[in-house]
PDB file of C-alpha atoms and ligand atoms in Angstrom:
ATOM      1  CA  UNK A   1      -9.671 -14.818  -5.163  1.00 39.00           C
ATOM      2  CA  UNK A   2      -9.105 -14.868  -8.960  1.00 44.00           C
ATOM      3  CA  UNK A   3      -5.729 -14.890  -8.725  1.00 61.00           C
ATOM      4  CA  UNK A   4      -5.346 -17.630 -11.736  1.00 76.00           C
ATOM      5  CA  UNK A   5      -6.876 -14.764 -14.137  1.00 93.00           C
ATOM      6  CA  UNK A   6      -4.707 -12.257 -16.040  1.00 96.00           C
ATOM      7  CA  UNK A   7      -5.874  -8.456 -15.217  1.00 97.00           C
ATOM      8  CA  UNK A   8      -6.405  -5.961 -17.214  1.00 98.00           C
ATOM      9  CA  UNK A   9      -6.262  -2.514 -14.963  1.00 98.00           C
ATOM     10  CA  UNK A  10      -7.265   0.561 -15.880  1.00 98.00           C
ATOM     11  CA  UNK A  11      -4.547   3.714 -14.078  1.00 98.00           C
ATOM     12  CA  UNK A  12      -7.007   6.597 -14.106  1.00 98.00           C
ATOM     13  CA  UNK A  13      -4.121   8.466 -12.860  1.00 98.00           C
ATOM     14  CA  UNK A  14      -5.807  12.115 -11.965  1.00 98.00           C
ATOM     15  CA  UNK A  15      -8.846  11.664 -14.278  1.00 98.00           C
ATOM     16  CA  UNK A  16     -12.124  11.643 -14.147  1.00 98.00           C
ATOM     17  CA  UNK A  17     -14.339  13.460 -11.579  1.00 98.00           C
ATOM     18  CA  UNK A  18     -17.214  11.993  -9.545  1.00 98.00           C
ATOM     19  CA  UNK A  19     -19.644  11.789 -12.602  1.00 98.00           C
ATOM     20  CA  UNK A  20     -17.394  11.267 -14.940  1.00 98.00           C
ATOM     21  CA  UNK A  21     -16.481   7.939 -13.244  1.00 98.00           C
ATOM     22  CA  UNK A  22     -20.198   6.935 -12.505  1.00 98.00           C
ATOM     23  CA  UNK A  23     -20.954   7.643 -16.180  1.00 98.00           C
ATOM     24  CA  UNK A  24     -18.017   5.606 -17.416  1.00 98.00           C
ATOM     25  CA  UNK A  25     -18.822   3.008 -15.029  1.00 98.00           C
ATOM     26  CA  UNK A  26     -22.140   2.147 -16.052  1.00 98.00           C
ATOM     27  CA  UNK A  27     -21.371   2.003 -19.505  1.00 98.00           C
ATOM     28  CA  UNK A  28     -18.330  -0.675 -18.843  1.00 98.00           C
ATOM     29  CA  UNK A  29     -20.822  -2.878 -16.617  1.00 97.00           C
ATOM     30  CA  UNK A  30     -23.264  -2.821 -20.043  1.00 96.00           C
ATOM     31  CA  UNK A  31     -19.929  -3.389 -21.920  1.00 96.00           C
ATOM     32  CA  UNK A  32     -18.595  -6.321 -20.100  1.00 95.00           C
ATOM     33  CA  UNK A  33     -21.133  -8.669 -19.977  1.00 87.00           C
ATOM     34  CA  UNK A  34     -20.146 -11.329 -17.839  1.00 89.00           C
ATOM     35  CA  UNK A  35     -18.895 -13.953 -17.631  1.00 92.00           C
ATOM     36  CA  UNK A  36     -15.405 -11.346 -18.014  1.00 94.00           C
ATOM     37  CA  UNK A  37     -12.503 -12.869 -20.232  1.00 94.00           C
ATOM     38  CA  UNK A  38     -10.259 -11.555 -17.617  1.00 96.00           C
ATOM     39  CA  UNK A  39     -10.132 -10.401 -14.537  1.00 97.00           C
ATOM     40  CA  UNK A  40     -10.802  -6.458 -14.709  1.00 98.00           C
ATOM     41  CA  UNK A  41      -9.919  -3.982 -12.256  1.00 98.00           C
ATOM     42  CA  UNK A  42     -10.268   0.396 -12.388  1.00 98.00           C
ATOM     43  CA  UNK A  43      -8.170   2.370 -10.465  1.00 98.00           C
ATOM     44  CA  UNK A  44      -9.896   5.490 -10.470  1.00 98.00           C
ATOM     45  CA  UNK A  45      -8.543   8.990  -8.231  1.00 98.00           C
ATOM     46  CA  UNK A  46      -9.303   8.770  -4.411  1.00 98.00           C
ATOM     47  CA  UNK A  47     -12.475  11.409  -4.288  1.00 98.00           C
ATOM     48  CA  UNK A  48     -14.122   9.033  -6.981  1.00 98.00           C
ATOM     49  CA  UNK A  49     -13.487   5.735  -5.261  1.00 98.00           C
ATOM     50  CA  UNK A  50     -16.735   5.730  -3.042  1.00 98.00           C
ATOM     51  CA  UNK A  51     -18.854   6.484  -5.859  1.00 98.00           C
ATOM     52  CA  UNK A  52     -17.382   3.811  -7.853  1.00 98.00           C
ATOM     53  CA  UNK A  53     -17.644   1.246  -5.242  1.00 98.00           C
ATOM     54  CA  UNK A  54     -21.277   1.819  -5.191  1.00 98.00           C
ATOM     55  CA  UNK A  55     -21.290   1.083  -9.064  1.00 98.00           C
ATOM     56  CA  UNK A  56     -18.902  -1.796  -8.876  1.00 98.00           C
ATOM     57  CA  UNK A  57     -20.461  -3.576  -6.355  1.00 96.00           C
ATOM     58  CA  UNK A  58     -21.417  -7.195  -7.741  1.00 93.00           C
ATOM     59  CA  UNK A  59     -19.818  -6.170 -11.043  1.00 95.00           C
ATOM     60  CA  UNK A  60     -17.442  -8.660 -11.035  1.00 95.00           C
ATOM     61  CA  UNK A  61     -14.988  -5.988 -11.721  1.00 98.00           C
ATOM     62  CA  UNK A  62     -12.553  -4.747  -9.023  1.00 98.00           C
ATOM     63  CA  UNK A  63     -11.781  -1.654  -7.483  1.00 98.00           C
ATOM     64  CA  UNK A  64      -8.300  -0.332  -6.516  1.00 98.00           C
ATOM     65  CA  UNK A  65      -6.160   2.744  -5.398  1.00 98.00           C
ATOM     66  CA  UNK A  66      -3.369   4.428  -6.432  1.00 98.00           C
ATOM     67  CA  UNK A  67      -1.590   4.964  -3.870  1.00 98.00           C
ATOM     68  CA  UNK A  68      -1.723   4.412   0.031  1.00 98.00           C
ATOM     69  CA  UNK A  69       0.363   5.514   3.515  1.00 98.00           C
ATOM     70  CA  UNK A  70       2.423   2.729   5.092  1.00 98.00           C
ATOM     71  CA  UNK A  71       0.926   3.457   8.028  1.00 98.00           C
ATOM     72  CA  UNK A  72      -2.848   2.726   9.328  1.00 97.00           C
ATOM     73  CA  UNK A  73      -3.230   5.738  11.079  1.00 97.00           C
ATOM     74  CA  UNK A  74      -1.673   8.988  12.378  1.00 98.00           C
ATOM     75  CA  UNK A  75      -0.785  12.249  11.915  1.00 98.00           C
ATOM     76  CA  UNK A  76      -0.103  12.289   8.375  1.00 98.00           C
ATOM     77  CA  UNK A  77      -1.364  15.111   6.456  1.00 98.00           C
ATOM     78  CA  UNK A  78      -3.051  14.494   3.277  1.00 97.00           C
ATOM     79  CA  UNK A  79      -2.217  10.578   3.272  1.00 98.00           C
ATOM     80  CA  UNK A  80      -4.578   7.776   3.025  1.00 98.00           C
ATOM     81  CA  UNK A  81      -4.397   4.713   5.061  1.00 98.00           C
ATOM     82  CA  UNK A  82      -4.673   1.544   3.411  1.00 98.00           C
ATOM     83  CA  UNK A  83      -7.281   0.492   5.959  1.00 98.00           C
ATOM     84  CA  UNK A  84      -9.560   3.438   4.703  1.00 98.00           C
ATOM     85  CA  UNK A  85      -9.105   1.596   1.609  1.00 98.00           C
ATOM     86  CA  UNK A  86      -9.712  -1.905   1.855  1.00 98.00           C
ATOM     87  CA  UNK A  87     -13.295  -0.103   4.337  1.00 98.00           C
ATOM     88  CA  UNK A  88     -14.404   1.486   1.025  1.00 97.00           C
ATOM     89  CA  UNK A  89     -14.070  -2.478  -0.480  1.00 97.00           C
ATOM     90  CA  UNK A  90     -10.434  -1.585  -2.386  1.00 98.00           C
ATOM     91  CA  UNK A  91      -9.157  -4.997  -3.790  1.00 98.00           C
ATOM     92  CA  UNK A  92      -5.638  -3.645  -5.003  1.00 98.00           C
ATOM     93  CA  UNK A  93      -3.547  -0.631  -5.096  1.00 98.00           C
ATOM     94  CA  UNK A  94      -0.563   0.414  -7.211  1.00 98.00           C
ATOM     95  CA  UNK A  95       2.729   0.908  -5.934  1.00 98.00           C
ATOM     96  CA  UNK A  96       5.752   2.833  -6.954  1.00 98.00           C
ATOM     97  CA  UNK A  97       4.151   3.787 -10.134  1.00 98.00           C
ATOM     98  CA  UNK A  98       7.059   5.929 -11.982  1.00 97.00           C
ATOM     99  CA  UNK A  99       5.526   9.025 -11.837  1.00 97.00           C
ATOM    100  CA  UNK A 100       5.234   9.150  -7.860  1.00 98.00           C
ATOM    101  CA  UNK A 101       8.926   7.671  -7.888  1.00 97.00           C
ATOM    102  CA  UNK A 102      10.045  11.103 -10.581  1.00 96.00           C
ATOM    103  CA  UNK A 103       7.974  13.697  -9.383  1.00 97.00           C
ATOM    104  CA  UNK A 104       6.947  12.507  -5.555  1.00 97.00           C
ATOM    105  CA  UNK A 105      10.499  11.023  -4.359  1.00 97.00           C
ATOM    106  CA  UNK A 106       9.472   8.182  -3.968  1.00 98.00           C
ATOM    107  CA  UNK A 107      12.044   5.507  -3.277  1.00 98.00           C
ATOM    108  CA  UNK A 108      12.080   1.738  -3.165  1.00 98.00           C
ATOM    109  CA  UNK A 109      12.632   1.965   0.503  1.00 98.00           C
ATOM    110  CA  UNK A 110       8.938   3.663   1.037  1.00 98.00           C
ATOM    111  CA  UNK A 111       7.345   1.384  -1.874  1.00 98.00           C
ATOM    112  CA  UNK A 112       8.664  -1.635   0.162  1.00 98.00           C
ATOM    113  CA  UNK A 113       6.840   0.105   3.358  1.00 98.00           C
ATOM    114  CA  UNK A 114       3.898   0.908   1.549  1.00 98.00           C
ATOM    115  CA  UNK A 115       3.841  -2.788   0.386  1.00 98.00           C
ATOM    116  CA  UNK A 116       3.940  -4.396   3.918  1.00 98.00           C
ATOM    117  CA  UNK A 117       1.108  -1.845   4.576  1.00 98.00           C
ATOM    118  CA  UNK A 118      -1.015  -3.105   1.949  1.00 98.00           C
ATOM    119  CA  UNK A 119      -0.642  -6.711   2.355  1.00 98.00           C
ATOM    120  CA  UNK A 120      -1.105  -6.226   6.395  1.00 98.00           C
ATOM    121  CA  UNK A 121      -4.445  -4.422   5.561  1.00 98.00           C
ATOM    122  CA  UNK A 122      -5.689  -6.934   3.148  1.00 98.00           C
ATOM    123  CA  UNK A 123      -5.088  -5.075  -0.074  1.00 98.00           C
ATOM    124  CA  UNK A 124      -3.396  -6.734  -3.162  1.00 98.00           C
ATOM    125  CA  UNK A 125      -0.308  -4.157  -4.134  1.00 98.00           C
ATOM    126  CA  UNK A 126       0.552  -3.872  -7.755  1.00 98.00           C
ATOM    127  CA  UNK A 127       4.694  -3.124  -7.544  1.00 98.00           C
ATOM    128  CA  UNK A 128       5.734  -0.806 -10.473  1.00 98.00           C
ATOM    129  CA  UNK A 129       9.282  -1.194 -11.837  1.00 98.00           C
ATOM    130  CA  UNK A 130      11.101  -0.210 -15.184  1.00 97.00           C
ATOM    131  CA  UNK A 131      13.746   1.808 -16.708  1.00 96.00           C
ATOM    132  CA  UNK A 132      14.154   5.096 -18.217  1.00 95.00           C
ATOM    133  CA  UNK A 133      15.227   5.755 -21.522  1.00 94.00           C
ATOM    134  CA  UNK A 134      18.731   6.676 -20.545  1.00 94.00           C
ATOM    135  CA  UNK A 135      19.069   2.923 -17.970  1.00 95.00           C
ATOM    136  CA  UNK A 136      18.173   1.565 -21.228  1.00 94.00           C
ATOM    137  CA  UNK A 137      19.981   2.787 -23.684  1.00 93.00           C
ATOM    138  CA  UNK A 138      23.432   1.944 -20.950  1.00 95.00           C
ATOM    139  CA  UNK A 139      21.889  -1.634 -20.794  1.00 96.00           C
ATOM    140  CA  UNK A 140      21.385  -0.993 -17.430  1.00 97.00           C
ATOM    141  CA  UNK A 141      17.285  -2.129 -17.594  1.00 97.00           C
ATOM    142  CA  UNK A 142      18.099  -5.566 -15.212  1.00 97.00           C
ATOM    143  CA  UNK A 143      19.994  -3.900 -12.844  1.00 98.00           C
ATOM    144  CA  UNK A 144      17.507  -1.381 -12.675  1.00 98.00           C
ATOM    145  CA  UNK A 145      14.448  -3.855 -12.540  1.00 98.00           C
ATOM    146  CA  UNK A 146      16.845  -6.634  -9.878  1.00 98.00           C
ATOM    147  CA  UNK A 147      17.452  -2.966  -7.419  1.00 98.00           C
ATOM    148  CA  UNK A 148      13.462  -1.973  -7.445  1.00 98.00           C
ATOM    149  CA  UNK A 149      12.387  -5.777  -6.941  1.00 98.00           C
ATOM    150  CA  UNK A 150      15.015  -6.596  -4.294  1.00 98.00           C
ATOM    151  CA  UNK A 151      14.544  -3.536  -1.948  1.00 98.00           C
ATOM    152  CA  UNK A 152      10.637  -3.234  -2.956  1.00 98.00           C
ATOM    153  CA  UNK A 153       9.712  -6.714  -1.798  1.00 98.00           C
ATOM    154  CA  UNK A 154      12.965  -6.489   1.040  1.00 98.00           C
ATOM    155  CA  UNK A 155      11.066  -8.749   4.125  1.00 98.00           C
ATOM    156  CA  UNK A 156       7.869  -9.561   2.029  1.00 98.00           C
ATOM    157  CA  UNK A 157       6.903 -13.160   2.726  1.00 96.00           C
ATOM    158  CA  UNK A 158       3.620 -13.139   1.337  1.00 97.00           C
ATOM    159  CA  UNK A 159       3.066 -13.390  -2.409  1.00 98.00           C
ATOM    160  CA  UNK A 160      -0.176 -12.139  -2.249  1.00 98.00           C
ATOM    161  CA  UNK A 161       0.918  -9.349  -4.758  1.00 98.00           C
ATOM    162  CA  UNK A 162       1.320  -8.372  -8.557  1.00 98.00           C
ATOM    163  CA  UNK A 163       4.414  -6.852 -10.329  1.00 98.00           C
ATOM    164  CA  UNK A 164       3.927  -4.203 -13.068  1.00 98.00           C
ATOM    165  CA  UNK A 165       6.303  -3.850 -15.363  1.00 97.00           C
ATOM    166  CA  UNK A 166       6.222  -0.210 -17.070  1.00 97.00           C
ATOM    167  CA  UNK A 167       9.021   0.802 -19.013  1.00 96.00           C
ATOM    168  CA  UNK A 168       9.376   4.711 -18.295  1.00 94.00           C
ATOM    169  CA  UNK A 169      10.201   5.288 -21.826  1.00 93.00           C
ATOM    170  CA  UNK A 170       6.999   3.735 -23.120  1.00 92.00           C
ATOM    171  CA  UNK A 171       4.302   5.443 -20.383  1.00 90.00           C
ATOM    172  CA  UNK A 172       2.390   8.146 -22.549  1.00 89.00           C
ATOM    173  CA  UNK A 173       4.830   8.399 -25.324  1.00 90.00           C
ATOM    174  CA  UNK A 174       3.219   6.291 -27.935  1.00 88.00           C
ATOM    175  CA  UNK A 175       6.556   3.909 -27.980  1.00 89.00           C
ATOM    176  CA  UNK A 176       5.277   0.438 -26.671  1.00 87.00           C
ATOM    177  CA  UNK A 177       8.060  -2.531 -25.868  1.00 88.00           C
ATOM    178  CA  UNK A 178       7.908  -4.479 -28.874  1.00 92.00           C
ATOM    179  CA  UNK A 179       6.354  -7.897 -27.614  1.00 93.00           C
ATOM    180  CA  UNK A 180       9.442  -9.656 -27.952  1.00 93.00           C
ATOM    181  CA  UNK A 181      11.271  -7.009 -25.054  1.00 93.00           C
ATOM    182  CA  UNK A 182       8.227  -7.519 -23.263  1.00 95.00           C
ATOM    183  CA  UNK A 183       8.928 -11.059 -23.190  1.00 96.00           C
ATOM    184  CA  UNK A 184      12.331 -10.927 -22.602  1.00 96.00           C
ATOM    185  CA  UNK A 185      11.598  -8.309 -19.656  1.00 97.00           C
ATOM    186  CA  UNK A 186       9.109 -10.271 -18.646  1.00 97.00           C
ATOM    187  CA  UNK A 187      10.094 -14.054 -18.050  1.00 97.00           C
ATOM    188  CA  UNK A 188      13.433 -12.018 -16.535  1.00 98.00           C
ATOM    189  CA  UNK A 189      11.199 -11.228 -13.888  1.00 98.00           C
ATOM    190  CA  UNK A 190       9.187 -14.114 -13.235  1.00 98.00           C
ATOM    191  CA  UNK A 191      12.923 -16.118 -13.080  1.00 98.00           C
ATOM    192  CA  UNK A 192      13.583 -13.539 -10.269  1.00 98.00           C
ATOM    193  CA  UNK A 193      10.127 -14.057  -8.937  1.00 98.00           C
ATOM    194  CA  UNK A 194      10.534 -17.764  -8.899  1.00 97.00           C
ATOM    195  CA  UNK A 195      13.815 -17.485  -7.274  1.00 97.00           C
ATOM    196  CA  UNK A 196      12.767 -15.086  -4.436  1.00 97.00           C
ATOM    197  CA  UNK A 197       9.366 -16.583  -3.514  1.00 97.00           C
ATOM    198  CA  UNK A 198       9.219 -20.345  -4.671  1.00 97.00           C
ATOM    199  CA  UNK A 199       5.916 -22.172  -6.096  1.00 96.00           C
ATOM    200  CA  UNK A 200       4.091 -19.037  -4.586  1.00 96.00           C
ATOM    201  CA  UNK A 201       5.668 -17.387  -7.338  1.00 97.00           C
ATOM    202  CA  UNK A 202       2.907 -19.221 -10.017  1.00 95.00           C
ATOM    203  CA  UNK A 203       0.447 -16.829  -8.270  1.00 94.00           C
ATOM    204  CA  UNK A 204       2.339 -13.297  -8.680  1.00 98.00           C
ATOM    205  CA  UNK A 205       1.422 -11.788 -12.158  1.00 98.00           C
ATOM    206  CA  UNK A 206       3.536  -9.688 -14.223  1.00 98.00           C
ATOM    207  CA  UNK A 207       1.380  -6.616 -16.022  1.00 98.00           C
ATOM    208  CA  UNK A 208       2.941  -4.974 -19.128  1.00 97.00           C
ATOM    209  CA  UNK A 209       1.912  -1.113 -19.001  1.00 97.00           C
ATOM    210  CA  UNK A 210       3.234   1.652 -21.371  1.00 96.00           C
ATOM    211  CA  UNK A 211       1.258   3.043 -24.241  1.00 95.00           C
ATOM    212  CA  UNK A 212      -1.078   0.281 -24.331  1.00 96.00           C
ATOM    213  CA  UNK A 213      -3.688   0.395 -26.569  1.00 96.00           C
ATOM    214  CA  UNK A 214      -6.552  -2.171 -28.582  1.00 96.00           C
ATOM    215  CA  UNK A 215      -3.938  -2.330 -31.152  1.00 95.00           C
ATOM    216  CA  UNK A 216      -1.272  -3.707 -29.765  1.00 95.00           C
ATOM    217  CA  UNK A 217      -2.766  -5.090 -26.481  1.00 96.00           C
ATOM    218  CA  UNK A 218      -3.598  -8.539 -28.292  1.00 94.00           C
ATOM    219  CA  UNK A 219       0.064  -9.196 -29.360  1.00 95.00           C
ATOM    220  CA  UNK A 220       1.634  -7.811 -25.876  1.00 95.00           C
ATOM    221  CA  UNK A 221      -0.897 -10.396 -24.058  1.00 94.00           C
ATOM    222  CA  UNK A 222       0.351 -13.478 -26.371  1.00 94.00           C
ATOM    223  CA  UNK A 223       3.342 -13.150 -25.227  1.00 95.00           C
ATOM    224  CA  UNK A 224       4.173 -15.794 -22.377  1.00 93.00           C
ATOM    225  CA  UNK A 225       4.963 -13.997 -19.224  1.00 96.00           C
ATOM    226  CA  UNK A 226       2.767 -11.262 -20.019  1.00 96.00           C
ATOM    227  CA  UNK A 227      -0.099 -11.911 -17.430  1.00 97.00           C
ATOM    228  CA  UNK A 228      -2.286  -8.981 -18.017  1.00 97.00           C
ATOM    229  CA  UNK A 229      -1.879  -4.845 -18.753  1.00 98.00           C
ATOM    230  CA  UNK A 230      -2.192  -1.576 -16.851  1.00 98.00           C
ATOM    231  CA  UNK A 231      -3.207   0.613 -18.691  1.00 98.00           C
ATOM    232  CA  UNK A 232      -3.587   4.750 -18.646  1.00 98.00           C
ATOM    233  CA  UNK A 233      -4.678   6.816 -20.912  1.00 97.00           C
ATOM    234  CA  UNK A 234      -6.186   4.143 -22.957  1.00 98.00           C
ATOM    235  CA  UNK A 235      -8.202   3.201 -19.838  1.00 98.00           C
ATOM    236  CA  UNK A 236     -10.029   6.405 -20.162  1.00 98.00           C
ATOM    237  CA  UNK A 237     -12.333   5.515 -23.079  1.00 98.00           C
ATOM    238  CA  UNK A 238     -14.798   3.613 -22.230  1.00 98.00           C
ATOM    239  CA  UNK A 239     -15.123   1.861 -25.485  1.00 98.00           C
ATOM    240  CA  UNK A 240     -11.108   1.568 -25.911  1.00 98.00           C
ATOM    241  CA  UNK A 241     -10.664  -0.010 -22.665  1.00 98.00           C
ATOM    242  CA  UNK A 242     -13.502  -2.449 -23.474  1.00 97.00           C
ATOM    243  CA  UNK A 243     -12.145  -3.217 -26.826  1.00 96.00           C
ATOM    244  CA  UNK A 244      -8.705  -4.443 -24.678  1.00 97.00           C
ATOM    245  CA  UNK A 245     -10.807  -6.182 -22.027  1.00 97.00           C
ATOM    246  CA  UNK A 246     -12.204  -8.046 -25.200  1.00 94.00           C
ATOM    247  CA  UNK A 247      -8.802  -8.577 -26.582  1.00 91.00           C
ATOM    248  CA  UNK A 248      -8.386 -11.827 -23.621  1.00 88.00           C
ATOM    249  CA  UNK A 249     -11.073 -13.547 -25.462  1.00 85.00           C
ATOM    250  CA  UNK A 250      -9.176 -14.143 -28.440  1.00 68.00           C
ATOM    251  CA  UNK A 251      -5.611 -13.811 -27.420  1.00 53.00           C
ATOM    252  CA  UNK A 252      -5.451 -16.722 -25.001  1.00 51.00           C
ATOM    253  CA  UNK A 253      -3.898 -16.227 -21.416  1.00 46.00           C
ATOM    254  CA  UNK A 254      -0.832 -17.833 -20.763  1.00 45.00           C
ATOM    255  CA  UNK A 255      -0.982 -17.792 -17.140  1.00 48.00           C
ATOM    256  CA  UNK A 256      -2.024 -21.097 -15.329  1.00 39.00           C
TER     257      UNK A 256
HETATM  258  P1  LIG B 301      -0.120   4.941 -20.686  1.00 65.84           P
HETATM  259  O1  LIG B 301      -0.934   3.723 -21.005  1.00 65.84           O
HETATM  260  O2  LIG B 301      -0.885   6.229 -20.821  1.00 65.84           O
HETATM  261  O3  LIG B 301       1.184   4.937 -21.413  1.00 65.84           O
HETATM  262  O4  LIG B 301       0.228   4.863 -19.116  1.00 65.84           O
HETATM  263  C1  LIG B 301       0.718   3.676 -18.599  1.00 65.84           C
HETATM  264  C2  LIG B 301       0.704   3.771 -17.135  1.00 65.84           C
HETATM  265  O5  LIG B 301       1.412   4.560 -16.554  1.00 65.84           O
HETATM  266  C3  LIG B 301      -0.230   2.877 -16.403  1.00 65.84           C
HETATM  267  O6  LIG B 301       0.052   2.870 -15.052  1.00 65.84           O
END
């Protein structure tokens, strides 16, 4: 496992159709020479994912979902299990992402199902967290980000798993947290981390995601605490997301 890497993951969200992703992925793998700065993983949209495990397979770079059931099987219409997953060689998969918590209802309740899911399966979740505008402005964004940790990872034991912190204000608006309230956010977390899980803690990274893009990616990623980035609609250029991949080699990682 390359846990001891930062990541730099790339939400698709619902982009790209079946050729789209194999074109895209061929040109990252010529991109990306190896050996990677970081570790690199693409989260494309479920009808893509077989065609892009074909592609990424002895890449280097990882494949994830996301989203997934909390349960392996059953009569759940339209769901996907995280089994069928990890079959089609899923590493990771995001959780709780703030669009399925606005628009799907999701709560922290089903993320922290959906996270003992994943881990029983053998998948790596990602656990999304962060304010809205409106928590922040009421300096209400720990309360926030202590509620979604505390009932997301309610009963998890096993810190096989990465946190994500996305800032609702900053996803697809063009506002990124300066890297100082990443920081801030960010060591927050890993204090909470550390408290809830022990030394396991050293091996749970804490993304930044919201608006990121090659030119602020470098600063964001200096920041100590900042472990690696999730990135959207940056992630959708294959040159752009390169050029942030590329950003690890000169802005040194901070996680040990
Ligand atoms: P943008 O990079 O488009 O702001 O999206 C961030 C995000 O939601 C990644 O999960």
């Amino acid at each position: 496992m390359t846990i001891n890497q930062p990541l730099v993951a790339g939400n698709w969200k619902m982009h790209k159709n079946i050729r789209e992703t194999r074109e895209f992925l061929h040109s990252l793998i010529k991109l990306l020479r190896p050996p990677l700065p970081c570790e690199v993983a693409i989260f494309p949209p479920f009808t893509s994912l077989p065609a892009a495990a074909e592609i990424l397979t002895d890449s280097g770079i990882a494949l994830g979902a996301q989203n997934v059931h909390w349960e392996p099987t059953g009569a759940f219409t339209g769901e996907i299990s995280p089994l069928f997953l990890v079959e089609l060689g899923c590493r990771y998969c995001i959780i709780g992402h703030s669009e399925r918590r606005l628009l799907f209802g999701e709560t922290d309740e089903i993320c922290n199902r959906k996270i003992k899911a994943a881990q029983s399966a053998g998948l790596r979740p990602i656990l999304c967290c962060g304010e809205t505008l409106e928590e922040r402005n009421a300096h209400q964004t720990i309360e926030i980000l202590r509620r979604q940790l505390e009932k997301g990872l309610k009963g998890i034991t096993s810190a096989d798993l990465d946190i994500a912190y996305e800032p609702v204000w900053a996803i697809g608006t063009g506002h990124t947290a300066t890297p100082d309230q990443a920081a801030e956010i960010h060591n927050w977390i890993h204090l909470w981390l550390r408290s809830r899980f022990d030394d396991a803690a050293d091996h749970i990274r804490v993304l930044y995601g919201g608006s990121v893009k090659p030119e602020n990616a470098m600063a964001l990623i200096r920041q100590t605490g900042v472990d690696g980035l999730l990135v959207g609609g940056a992630s959708l250029d294959v040159n752009t997301f390169s050029i942030i991949v590329n950003s690890f080699k000169e802005g040194q990682s901070v996680f040990s």
